[in-house]
Each structure stands twice: as C-alpha cells, then as structure tokens.
GROMACS .gro file of C-alpha atoms in nm:
model
  400
    1UNK     CA    1   4.561   0.624  -2.668
    2UNK     CA    2   4.198   0.707  -2.660
    3UNK     CA    3   3.941   0.501  -2.817
    4UNK     CA    4   3.646   0.647  -2.895
    5UNK     CA    5   3.276   0.431  -2.872
    6UNK     CA    6   3.171   0.295  -3.198
    7UNK     CA    7   2.872   0.392  -3.372
    8UNK     CA    8   2.551   0.178  -3.223
    9UNK     CA    9   2.441  -0.004  -3.533
   10UNK     CA   10   2.148   0.034  -3.673
   11UNK     CA   11   1.888  -0.219  -3.518
   12UNK     CA   12   1.840  -0.412  -3.887
   13UNK     CA   13   2.220  -0.483  -3.885
   14UNK     CA   14   2.218  -0.603  -3.565
   15UNK     CA   15   1.997  -0.889  -3.632
   16UNK     CA   16   2.159  -0.962  -3.981
   17UNK     CA   17   2.484  -0.984  -3.758
   18UNK     CA   18   2.276  -1.207  -3.514
   19UNK     CA   19   2.132  -1.415  -3.820
   20UNK     CA   20   2.487  -1.382  -3.940
   21UNK     CA   21   2.667  -1.579  -3.686
   22UNK     CA   22   2.350  -1.856  -3.580
   23UNK     CA   23   2.369  -1.907  -3.972
   24UNK     CA   24   2.755  -1.936  -4.041
   25UNK     CA   25   2.796  -2.162  -3.761
   26UNK     CA   26   2.485  -2.489  -3.853
   27UNK     CA   27   2.679  -2.351  -4.215
   28UNK     CA   28   2.996  -2.476  -4.102
   29UNK     CA   29   2.867  -2.830  -3.922
   30UNK     CA   30   2.708  -2.863  -4.265
   31UNK     CA   31   3.013  -2.838  -4.456
   32UNK     CA   32   3.207  -3.038  -4.210
   33UNK     CA   33   2.948  -3.304  -4.342
   34UNK     CA   34   2.964  -3.259  -4.717
   35UNK     CA   35   3.394  -3.304  -4.666
   36UNK     CA   36   3.377  -3.632  -4.468
   37UNK     CA   37   3.087  -3.783  -4.740
   38UNK     CA   38   3.364  -3.649  -5.018
   39UNK     CA   39   3.665  -3.884  -4.815
   40UNK     CA   40   3.418  -4.106  -4.824
   41UNK     CA   41   3.276  -4.101  -5.105
   42UNK     CA   42   3.651  -4.098  -5.297
   43UNK     CA   43   3.748  -4.369  -5.095
   44UNK     CA   44   3.470  -4.579  -5.167
   45UNK     CA   45   3.359  -4.802  -5.493
   46UNK     CA   46   3.172  -4.486  -5.565
   47UNK     CA   47   3.471  -4.316  -5.660
   48UNK     CA   48   3.429  -4.367  -6.035
   49UNK     CA   49   3.114  -4.271  -6.053
   50UNK     CA   50   3.246  -3.969  -5.784
   51UNK     CA   51   3.504  -3.837  -6.010
   52UNK     CA   52   3.328  -3.890  -6.369
   53UNK     CA   53   3.067  -3.686  -6.259
   54UNK     CA   54   3.254  -3.425  -6.147
   55UNK     CA   55   3.473  -3.400  -6.501
   56UNK     CA   56   3.136  -3.450  -6.710
   57UNK     CA   57   3.082  -3.118  -6.915
   58UNK     CA   58   2.765  -2.940  -6.943
   59UNK     CA   59   2.717  -2.592  -7.193
   60UNK     CA   60   3.094  -2.651  -7.267
   61UNK     CA   61   3.250  -2.636  -6.881
   62UNK     CA   62   3.334  -2.965  -6.637
   63UNK     CA   63   3.054  -2.957  -6.337
   64UNK     CA   64   3.398  -2.913  -6.177
   65UNK     CA   65   3.485  -2.583  -6.379
   66UNK     CA   66   3.061  -2.506  -6.308
   67UNK     CA   67   3.122  -2.573  -5.904
   68UNK     CA   68   3.400  -2.337  -5.863
   69UNK     CA   69   3.368  -2.080  -6.102
   70UNK     CA   70   2.997  -2.051  -6.081
   71UNK     CA   71   2.874  -2.156  -5.784
   72UNK     CA   72   3.132  -1.975  -5.606
   73UNK     CA   73   3.095  -1.683  -5.785
   74UNK     CA   74   2.793  -1.641  -5.562
   75UNK     CA   75   2.975  -1.704  -5.262
   76UNK     CA   76   3.173  -1.459  -5.360
   77UNK     CA   77   2.910  -1.204  -5.421
   78UNK     CA   78   2.798  -1.277  -4.991
   79UNK     CA   79   3.186  -1.240  -4.976
   80UNK     CA   80   3.167  -0.892  -5.075
   81UNK     CA   81   2.796  -0.788  -4.939
   82UNK     CA   82   2.944  -0.882  -4.548
   83UNK     CA   83   3.282  -0.669  -4.645
   84UNK     CA   84   3.116  -0.377  -4.767
   85UNK     CA   85   2.810  -0.394  -4.469
   86UNK     CA   86   3.078  -0.476  -4.205
   87UNK     CA   87   3.257  -0.122  -4.368
   88UNK     CA   88   2.998   0.101  -4.391
   89UNK     CA   89   2.742   0.008  -4.064
   90UNK     CA   90   2.896  -0.245  -3.888
   91UNK     CA   91   3.184  -0.424  -3.654
   92UNK     CA   92   3.438  -0.233  -3.943
   93UNK     CA   93   3.324   0.091  -3.958
   94UNK     CA   94   3.579   0.261  -3.720
   95UNK     CA   95   3.948   0.179  -3.704
   96UNK     CA   96   3.940   0.167  -3.347
   97UNK     CA   97   3.750  -0.217  -3.509
   98UNK     CA   98   3.961  -0.303  -3.740
   99UNK     CA   99   4.256  -0.257  -3.563
  100UNK     CA  100   4.254  -0.575  -3.395
  101UNK     CA  101   4.094  -0.813  -3.658
  102UNK     CA  102   4.317  -0.568  -3.915
  103UNK     CA  103   4.651  -0.674  -3.697
  104UNK     CA  104   4.571  -1.072  -3.653
  105UNK     CA  105   4.460  -1.079  -4.047
  106UNK     CA  106   4.744  -0.936  -4.189
  107UNK     CA  107   4.979  -1.217  -3.915
  108UNK     CA  108   4.736  -1.466  -4.031
  109UNK     CA  109   4.815  -1.414  -4.367
  110UNK     CA  110   5.181  -1.405  -4.352
  111UNK     CA  111   5.316  -1.613  -4.132
  112UNK     CA  112   5.164  -1.867  -4.305
  113UNK     CA  113   5.249  -1.774  -4.632
  114UNK     CA  114   5.598  -1.709  -4.495
  115UNK     CA  115   5.635  -2.085  -4.383
  116UNK     CA  116   5.504  -2.234  -4.703
  117UNK     CA  117   5.825  -2.044  -4.873
  118UNK     CA  118   6.022  -2.204  -4.670
  119UNK     CA  119   5.957  -2.513  -4.707
  120UNK     CA  120   5.895  -2.473  -5.141
  121UNK     CA  121   6.213  -2.304  -5.153
  122UNK     CA  122   6.381  -2.368  -5.500
  123UNK     CA  123   6.099  -2.506  -5.685
  124UNK     CA  124   5.905  -2.302  -5.890
  125UNK     CA  125   5.616  -2.513  -6.022
  126UNK     CA  126   5.508  -2.584  -5.561
  127UNK     CA  127   5.627  -2.245  -5.464
  128UNK     CA  128   5.281  -2.048  -5.646
  129UNK     CA  129   5.075  -2.221  -5.406
  130UNK     CA  130   5.236  -1.979  -5.148
  131UNK     CA  131   4.872  -1.817  -5.049
  132UNK     CA  132   4.724  -2.133  -4.982
  133UNK     CA  133   4.756  -2.191  -4.609
  134UNK     CA  134   4.695  -1.763  -4.595
  135UNK     CA  135   4.295  -1.790  -4.601
  136UNK     CA  136   4.042  -1.869  -4.319
  137UNK     CA  137   3.755  -2.063  -4.358
  138UNK     CA  138   3.489  -1.845  -4.180
  139UNK     CA  139   3.200  -2.126  -4.206
  140UNK     CA  140   3.412  -2.452  -4.072
  141UNK     CA  141   3.540  -2.195  -3.810
  142UNK     CA  142   3.258  -2.071  -3.638
  143UNK     CA  143   3.079  -2.400  -3.680
  144UNK     CA  144   3.329  -2.542  -3.457
  145UNK     CA  145   3.308  -2.249  -3.234
  146UNK     CA  146   2.924  -2.277  -3.197
  147UNK     CA  147   2.998  -2.623  -3.079
  148UNK     CA  148   3.201  -2.493  -2.744
  149UNK     CA  149   2.840  -2.285  -2.667
  150UNK     CA  150   2.828  -2.010  -2.394
  151UNK     CA  151   3.199  -2.138  -2.303
  152UNK     CA  152   3.324  -1.904  -2.565
  153UNK     CA  153   3.201  -1.464  -2.510
  154UNK     CA  154   2.984  -1.328  -2.866
  155UNK     CA  155   3.296  -1.081  -2.833
  156UNK     CA  156   3.557  -1.290  -2.973
  157UNK     CA  157   3.276  -1.480  -3.234
  158UNK     CA  158   3.222  -1.089  -3.350
  159UNK     CA  159   3.610  -1.099  -3.387
  160UNK     CA  160   3.694  -1.429  -3.532
  161UNK     CA  161   3.397  -1.295  -3.794
  162UNK     CA  162   3.577  -0.977  -3.877
  163UNK     CA  163   3.906  -1.169  -3.857
  164UNK     CA  164   3.795  -1.364  -4.106
  165UNK     CA  165   3.603  -1.132  -4.345
  166UNK     CA  166   3.915  -0.938  -4.373
  167UNK     CA  167   4.103  -1.234  -4.471
  168UNK     CA  168   3.875  -1.299  -4.754
  169UNK     CA  169   3.914  -0.929  -4.899
  170UNK     CA  170   4.300  -1.022  -4.840
  171UNK     CA  171   4.201  -1.321  -5.084
  172UNK     CA  172   4.034  -1.164  -5.305
  173UNK     CA  173   4.311  -0.913  -5.361
  174UNK     CA  174   4.555  -1.202  -5.387
  175UNK     CA  175   4.371  -1.353  -5.651
  176UNK     CA  176   4.362  -1.089  -5.880
  177UNK     CA  177   4.695  -1.004  -5.842
  178UNK     CA  178   4.905  -1.333  -5.856
  179UNK     CA  179   4.682  -1.602  -5.976
  180UNK     CA  180   4.512  -1.450  -6.324
  181UNK     CA  181   4.677  -1.528  -6.687
  182UNK     CA  182   4.652  -1.514  -7.032
  183UNK     CA  183   4.455  -1.212  -7.028
  184UNK     CA  184   4.247  -1.154  -7.338
  185UNK     CA  185   4.186  -0.747  -7.376
  186UNK     CA  186   3.876  -0.697  -7.545
  187UNK     CA  187   3.660  -0.932  -7.302
  188UNK     CA  188   3.868  -0.741  -7.052
  189UNK     CA  189   3.765  -0.361  -7.179
  190UNK     CA  190   3.434  -0.567  -7.209
  191UNK     CA  191   3.458  -0.615  -6.826
  192UNK     CA  192   3.562  -0.246  -6.753
  193UNK     CA  193   3.263  -0.123  -6.966
  194UNK     CA  194   3.083  -0.341  -6.722
  195UNK     CA  195   3.174  -0.263  -6.438
  196UNK     CA  196   3.092   0.125  -6.527
  197UNK     CA  197   2.719   0.023  -6.564
  198UNK     CA  198   2.687  -0.101  -6.200
  199UNK     CA  199   2.862   0.215  -6.049
  200UNK     CA  200   2.694   0.399  -6.288
  201UNK     CA  201   2.358   0.270  -6.121
  202UNK     CA  202   2.475   0.328  -5.822
  203UNK     CA  203   2.615   0.664  -5.859
  204UNK     CA  204   2.197   0.717  -6.044
  205UNK     CA  205   2.024   0.604  -5.751
  206UNK     CA  206   1.876   0.282  -5.867
  207UNK     CA  207   1.747   0.063  -5.595
  208UNK     CA  208   1.641  -0.240  -5.685
  209UNK     CA  209   1.828  -0.507  -5.750
  210UNK     CA  210   1.697  -0.698  -6.059
  211UNK     CA  211   1.938  -0.477  -6.251
  212UNK     CA  212   2.230  -0.496  -6.069
  213UNK     CA  213   2.177  -0.929  -6.055
  214UNK     CA  214   2.082  -0.903  -6.450
  215UNK     CA  215   2.385  -0.684  -6.539
  216UNK     CA  216   2.682  -0.921  -6.295
  217UNK     CA  217   2.517  -1.203  -6.448
  218UNK     CA  218   2.655  -1.007  -6.796
  219UNK     CA  219   2.943  -0.925  -6.637
  220UNK     CA  220   3.042  -1.254  -6.511
  221UNK     CA  221   3.039  -1.426  -6.830
  222UNK     CA  222   3.292  -1.144  -6.923
  223UNK     CA  223   3.512  -1.197  -6.647
  224UNK     CA  224   3.529  -1.562  -6.694
  225UNK     CA  225   3.624  -1.482  -7.058
  226UNK     CA  226   3.891  -1.232  -7.012
  227UNK     CA  227   4.165  -1.459  -6.782
  228UNK     CA  228   4.022  -1.262  -6.443
  229UNK     CA  229   3.902  -1.521  -6.230
  230UNK     CA  230   3.515  -1.549  -6.245
  231UNK     CA  231   3.470  -1.515  -5.886
  232UNK     CA  232   3.584  -1.174  -5.902
  233UNK     CA  233   3.268  -1.053  -6.070
  234UNK     CA  234   3.062  -1.130  -5.749
  235UNK     CA  235   3.231  -0.888  -5.535
  236UNK     CA  236   3.302  -0.608  -5.779
  237UNK     CA  237   2.836  -0.679  -5.812
  238UNK     CA  238   2.840  -0.656  -5.457
  239UNK     CA  239   3.035  -0.312  -5.382
  240UNK     CA  240   2.809  -0.194  -5.661
  241UNK     CA  241   2.520  -0.266  -5.459
  242UNK     CA  242   2.347  -0.025  -5.269
  243UNK     CA  243   2.373   0.001  -4.873
  244UNK     CA  244   2.150   0.312  -4.809
  245UNK     CA  245   2.054   0.421  -4.454
  246UNK     CA  246   1.884   0.090  -4.330
  247UNK     CA  247   1.722   0.336  -4.029
  248UNK     CA  248   1.635   0.580  -4.312
  249UNK     CA  249   1.440   0.324  -4.596
  250UNK     CA  250   1.182   0.066  -4.544
  251UNK     CA  251   1.463  -0.196  -4.694
  252UNK     CA  252   1.848  -0.123  -4.792
  253UNK     CA  253   1.917  -0.327  -5.088
  254UNK     CA  254   2.247  -0.503  -4.969
  255UNK     CA  255   2.084  -0.602  -4.661
  256UNK     CA  256   1.780  -0.736  -4.812
  257UNK     CA  257   2.024  -0.944  -5.070
  258UNK     CA  258   2.278  -1.041  -4.799
  259UNK     CA  259   1.948  -1.162  -4.589
  260UNK     CA  260   1.769  -1.371  -4.921
  261UNK     CA  261   2.134  -1.483  -5.000
  262UNK     CA  262   2.279  -1.655  -4.649
  263UNK     CA  263   2.099  -1.962  -4.668
  264UNK     CA  264   2.196  -2.072  -4.937
  265UNK     CA  265   2.558  -1.981  -4.898
  266UNK     CA  266   2.556  -2.123  -4.579
  267UNK     CA  267   2.318  -2.493  -4.634
  268UNK     CA  268   2.408  -2.540  -5.028
  269UNK     CA  269   2.684  -2.341  -5.208
  270UNK     CA  270   2.958  -2.419  -4.960
  271UNK     CA  271   2.893  -2.727  -4.895
  272UNK     CA  272   2.778  -2.820  -5.244
  273UNK     CA  273   3.170  -2.672  -5.314
  274UNK     CA  274   3.341  -2.844  -5.015
  275UNK     CA  275   3.177  -3.210  -5.158
  276UNK     CA  276   3.344  -3.194  -5.514
  277UNK     CA  277   3.696  -3.068  -5.417
  278UNK     CA  278   3.783  -3.274  -5.050
  279UNK     CA  279   3.744  -3.609  -5.198
  280UNK     CA  280   4.035  -3.707  -5.248
  281UNK     CA  281   4.155  -4.061  -5.337
  282UNK     CA  282   4.417  -4.188  -5.007
  283UNK     CA  283   4.501  -4.502  -5.188
  284UNK     CA  284   4.894  -4.478  -5.243
  285UNK     CA  285   4.943  -4.214  -5.023
  286UNK     CA  286   5.225  -4.318  -4.821
  287UNK     CA  287   5.361  -4.153  -4.475
  288UNK     CA  288   5.630  -4.049  -4.702
  289UNK     CA  289   5.385  -3.813  -4.919
  290UNK     CA  290   5.290  -3.642  -4.548
  291UNK     CA  291   5.605  -3.473  -4.550
  292UNK     CA  292   5.626  -3.386  -4.943
  293UNK     CA  293   5.681  -3.008  -4.954
  294UNK     CA  294   5.304  -2.888  -5.079
  295UNK     CA  295   5.148  -3.108  -4.780
  296UNK     CA  296   5.391  -2.985  -4.535
  297UNK     CA  297   5.415  -2.639  -4.651
  298UNK     CA  298   5.034  -2.613  -4.657
  299UNK     CA  299   4.980  -2.820  -4.285
  300UNK     CA  300   5.243  -2.620  -4.153
  301UNK     CA  301   5.155  -2.296  -4.293
  302UNK     CA  302   4.790  -2.337  -4.150
  303UNK     CA  303   4.832  -2.484  -3.799
  304UNK     CA  304   5.140  -2.345  -3.674
  305UNK     CA  305   5.182  -1.944  -3.904
  306UNK     CA  306   4.816  -1.905  -3.809
  307UNK     CA  307   4.829  -1.935  -3.440
  308UNK     CA  308   5.167  -1.755  -3.463
  309UNK     CA  309   5.094  -1.449  -3.698
  310UNK     CA  310   4.748  -1.436  -3.554
  311UNK     CA  311   4.842  -1.418  -3.205
  312UNK     CA  312   5.171  -1.242  -3.276
  313UNK     CA  313   5.052  -0.907  -3.362
  314UNK     CA  314   4.624  -0.908  -3.216
  315UNK     CA  315   4.917  -0.876  -2.902
  316UNK     CA  316   5.089  -0.668  -3.030
  317UNK     CA  317   4.827  -0.437  -3.113
  318UNK     CA  318   4.638  -0.448  -2.742
  319UNK     CA  319   4.980  -0.371  -2.637
  320UNK     CA  320   5.091  -0.091  -2.831
  321UNK     CA  321   4.718   0.062  -2.734
  322UNK     CA  322   4.579   0.059  -3.069
  323UNK     CA  323   4.294  -0.184  -2.982
  324UNK     CA  324   4.182  -0.426  -2.687
  325UNK     CA  325   4.105  -0.741  -2.595
  326UNK     CA  326   3.719  -0.831  -2.717
  327UNK     CA  327   3.492  -0.774  -2.423
  328UNK     CA  328   3.468  -1.033  -2.156
  329UNK     CA  329   3.770  -1.292  -2.328
  330UNK     CA  330   4.102  -1.336  -2.220
  331UNK     CA  331   4.468  -1.429  -2.284
  332UNK     CA  332   4.416  -1.812  -2.427
  333UNK     CA  333   4.044  -1.719  -2.489
  334UNK     CA  334   4.201  -1.477  -2.800
  335UNK     CA  335   4.466  -1.746  -2.831
  336UNK     CA  336   4.249  -2.055  -2.903
  337UNK     CA  337   4.032  -1.839  -3.189
  338UNK     CA  338   4.394  -1.781  -3.375
  339UNK     CA  339   4.493  -2.159  -3.368
  340UNK     CA  340   4.114  -2.255  -3.529
  341UNK     CA  341   4.188  -1.952  -3.749
  342UNK     CA  342   4.385  -2.261  -3.879
  343UNK     CA  343   4.125  -2.422  -4.022
  344UNK     CA  344   4.122  -2.294  -4.398
  345UNK     CA  345   3.918  -2.521  -4.594
  346UNK     CA  346   3.703  -2.361  -4.881
  347UNK     CA  347   3.918  -2.048  -4.970
  348UNK     CA  348   4.252  -2.262  -4.888
  349UNK     CA  349   4.139  -2.562  -5.087
  350UNK     CA  350   3.957  -2.268  -5.445
  351UNK     CA  351   4.378  -2.105  -5.441
  352UNK     CA  352   4.511  -2.497  -5.433
  353UNK     CA  353   4.287  -2.529  -5.724
  354UNK     CA  354   4.367  -2.171  -5.950
  355UNK     CA  355   4.770  -2.285  -5.793
  356UNK     CA  356   4.790  -2.589  -5.977
  357UNK     CA  357   4.554  -2.645  -6.226
  358UNK     CA  358   4.660  -2.858  -6.424
  359UNK     CA  359   4.805  -3.106  -6.198
  360UNK     CA  360   4.619  -3.345  -6.003
  361UNK     CA  361   4.853  -3.436  -5.854
  362UNK     CA  362   4.957  -3.141  -5.659
  363UNK     CA  363   4.592  -3.051  -5.593
  364UNK     CA  364   4.543  -3.390  -5.477
  365UNK     CA  365   4.874  -3.308  -5.200
  366UNK     CA  366   4.680  -2.946  -5.153
  367UNK     CA  367   4.371  -3.121  -4.990
  368UNK     CA  368   4.573  -3.376  -4.746
  369UNK     CA  369   4.746  -3.034  -4.632
  370UNK     CA  370   4.468  -2.831  -4.601
  371UNK     CA  371   4.255  -3.189  -4.443
  372UNK     CA  372   4.524  -3.198  -4.219
  373UNK     CA  373   4.648  -2.856  -4.090
  374UNK     CA  374   4.276  -2.776  -4.087
  375UNK     CA  375   4.180  -3.145  -3.855
  376UNK     CA  376   4.459  -3.010  -3.605
  377UNK     CA  377   4.405  -2.714  -3.585
  378UNK     CA  378   3.986  -2.726  -3.534
  379UNK     CA  379   4.114  -2.987  -3.236
  380UNK     CA  380   4.402  -2.746  -3.112
  381UNK     CA  381   4.155  -2.452  -3.084
  382UNK     CA  382   3.875  -2.657  -2.923
  383UNK     CA  383   4.100  -2.798  -2.698
  384UNK     CA  384   4.255  -2.455  -2.613
  385UNK     CA  385   3.902  -2.291  -2.531
  386UNK     CA  386   3.798  -2.540  -2.294
  387UNK     CA  387   4.031  -2.528  -2.073
  388UNK     CA  388   3.997  -2.136  -2.097
  389UNK     CA  389   3.826  -2.049  -1.841
  390UNK     CA  390   4.100  -2.182  -1.610
  391UNK     CA  391   4.416  -1.993  -1.549
  392UNK     CA  392   4.657  -1.990  -1.855
  393UNK     CA  393   5.086  -1.977  -1.855
  394UNK     CA  394   5.023  -1.731  -2.216
  395UNK     CA  395   4.815  -1.550  -2.045
  396UNK     CA  396   5.062  -1.429  -1.755
  397UNK     CA  397   5.354  -1.459  -1.998
  398UNK     CA  398   5.187  -1.177  -2.214
  399UNK     CA  399   5.050  -0.931  -1.875
  400UNK     CA  400   5.373  -0.956  -1.735
   0.00000   0.00000   0.00000
C-alpha cells in the first residue's frame, strides 16, 4: 500500500506543537510532584485538614466538586482544542497519520477494559469501573518520557501525544454514554439550545473568542444541571471555536486560545486536580486489599492491558502496511512507549470518581490501583527505553 506524504504543517502549528511537547513534559513533572504531595499529606498529621478542605462547601458545591466539575471543564476545553487542531492541521490530519496512534489507542482502551471486566466479573457494583484503566495520562507520560532526553526520538513523542489525544477522545465518548444519569430534560434542552447558538456563531464567522467563552460558561451551567457531566461542555465549546487558516490570517482563534490556556492547564488545573484526587490514606490498607478486584483490575489493566493492547494493534497496523514505525525508532522503543502509556493518572482518577460516586471506599481502591499500575508502568517504560539502543529480542521476534 502506498502512503501519501502528509501535508506540511504551517509554521504556527509547528510552533504550537513544539511548545505543546515541551510544556506538557514540564507539566507532567509538576503533576508528579502534586500527586506525591497529596499522598504524603493524606498520610500525615495534616490529613484531617486536607480532607476537610476538600469537602468544605462554596457556592453550593464542595471544593472537590468545583475541582472535578469546574476546573476540569477547562482541562476538557484544552483537550477539545488539541483534538480539533490535530485533526484539521496537525499530526492527525490524514488517515495515514491517524492509523498508527489510532490502532494503538483502540487496543489500549479495549484490552485494559477486558482485563478489568474479567477480574470484576460477577460484581455489578465494581463492574461500573471497567473504563478506569482505559485512559492514558498525556501530561504524566510525556513528563516521564522527557526524563530520557535524546534517548527517545521526537517521532515517538509525537506518536505518544497523538495516541493520548485519541485516547482522550475515546474517554470523552465513554463519559458521555456510560457515566451520565438522572437526566433533567429541561436543562438538557437548554444545553442543546445553547450549543446551537455556539454552532451558529461559528457558521456566521464570529472570530472573537469572548462570545464563545461567555456562551460556553452558560453551556457549562446548563450541562452541570442536566445530569450530563459538566466537563463535556468544555469539549463542545472547543469544537465550536473556529480554527481558520493560520497562514491566511494574523491570529487563529483556536490556536490563540490553546496557546493561552496551555500554561494554566499544565501548571495549575491538572496539578490542582492531582493534589485533590491523589490523596488516599494508606492506614488500614493491607497486602490483601491490594488484590481486591478493583485495585487489581485497575493496576493490571494499566500495567498489562495497555502494553499488550497498544503494542499488538500498532504492530498489526505496521505489518498490514497501514502505518510505519515512527521515524528513527525501533520495535523496542515502540514497546517501551506502549508500556509507558500505562500511566493513567488524571483521566483514570476522573473516571473512577464518576464510576463510584458516593462510595469513598471504592474510590480509594481506584486510587491505590491507579498509583500502583501507573508507577510500575512508568518504571518499566523507562527501563525499556533506556536499553532500546541495544538489539532487542522483541525487535527480532516481530521482524521475522
């Protein structure tokens, strides 16, 4: 099968991508620090104040609720902007470019979910968490990848970013269809009417960002009250913000908003979410608890399911001639990145909160599973990638 050459990215889009990779890596390191700080505080004399602060109520919602439904709407706005930009003018703009990360993302969502379901089969309560290990944390994974410096070619970083973006899109769809309940029809209709206004603004050529953000705030409120998770409003707004043709105008609204949001999301929104959600008290948790169905299913889904699903389906796409290995990389490095994708921190914790809302015990078990699975995946991925310059058994096996 022949492959058409991908269209050249505009200089502005290339600059945005370069800043994306560098800031996300740095943001991942900050997120690691925030998660570690939360874990330390939750198991220190400060724990009582930490949990009390999270449950304190402001303007009708707890601080934890504001973080998960409010601040994370900004995170999902950023996710939506990245998805739209990559599909229209970036690394996902052609079917050839989408093939490798697309196959990888599909395997990386399906296999972890199947592993979780197999371990939790027979329990209707815990089965609701099947999607928890299906997510990859782009900031965390790129942050770990950045520690390896020039040992990893840039093409692998782009592959990881594209895979995680497709993964995020899958997570958005999962949240919309499987973690929505108690719908309020009046608020849902109001949400749809507001969305129609945003679409009309786009079609009528409105270029200023303020009207989109203003109407987007109204949409967030209606979605919050409708029973659909409020963060989906962020994605809807992002998809309505016009991309335009950066080479033909002084400022693309989408690229400008993405650039302005980047630092805030990477260094404020995501670390605050990590600090608010990674804190789990380890008091009373024994080795027996680690093999309970929820933490075991989450940990094995992330650690084992991600690497198997991503690597096997990516290898299948390559062997079928639908895609090629990322430029300058080898099979061992592709496997190392697949293992690194088992870091599922932000989105996994987020889905866990949705799946087990009202069950503090199960949410704590999710946190334990996510921390164990993500940590082991990070260590394993780094070890594989550090040794990837040497001939690898896996490379010889696949290439036969």
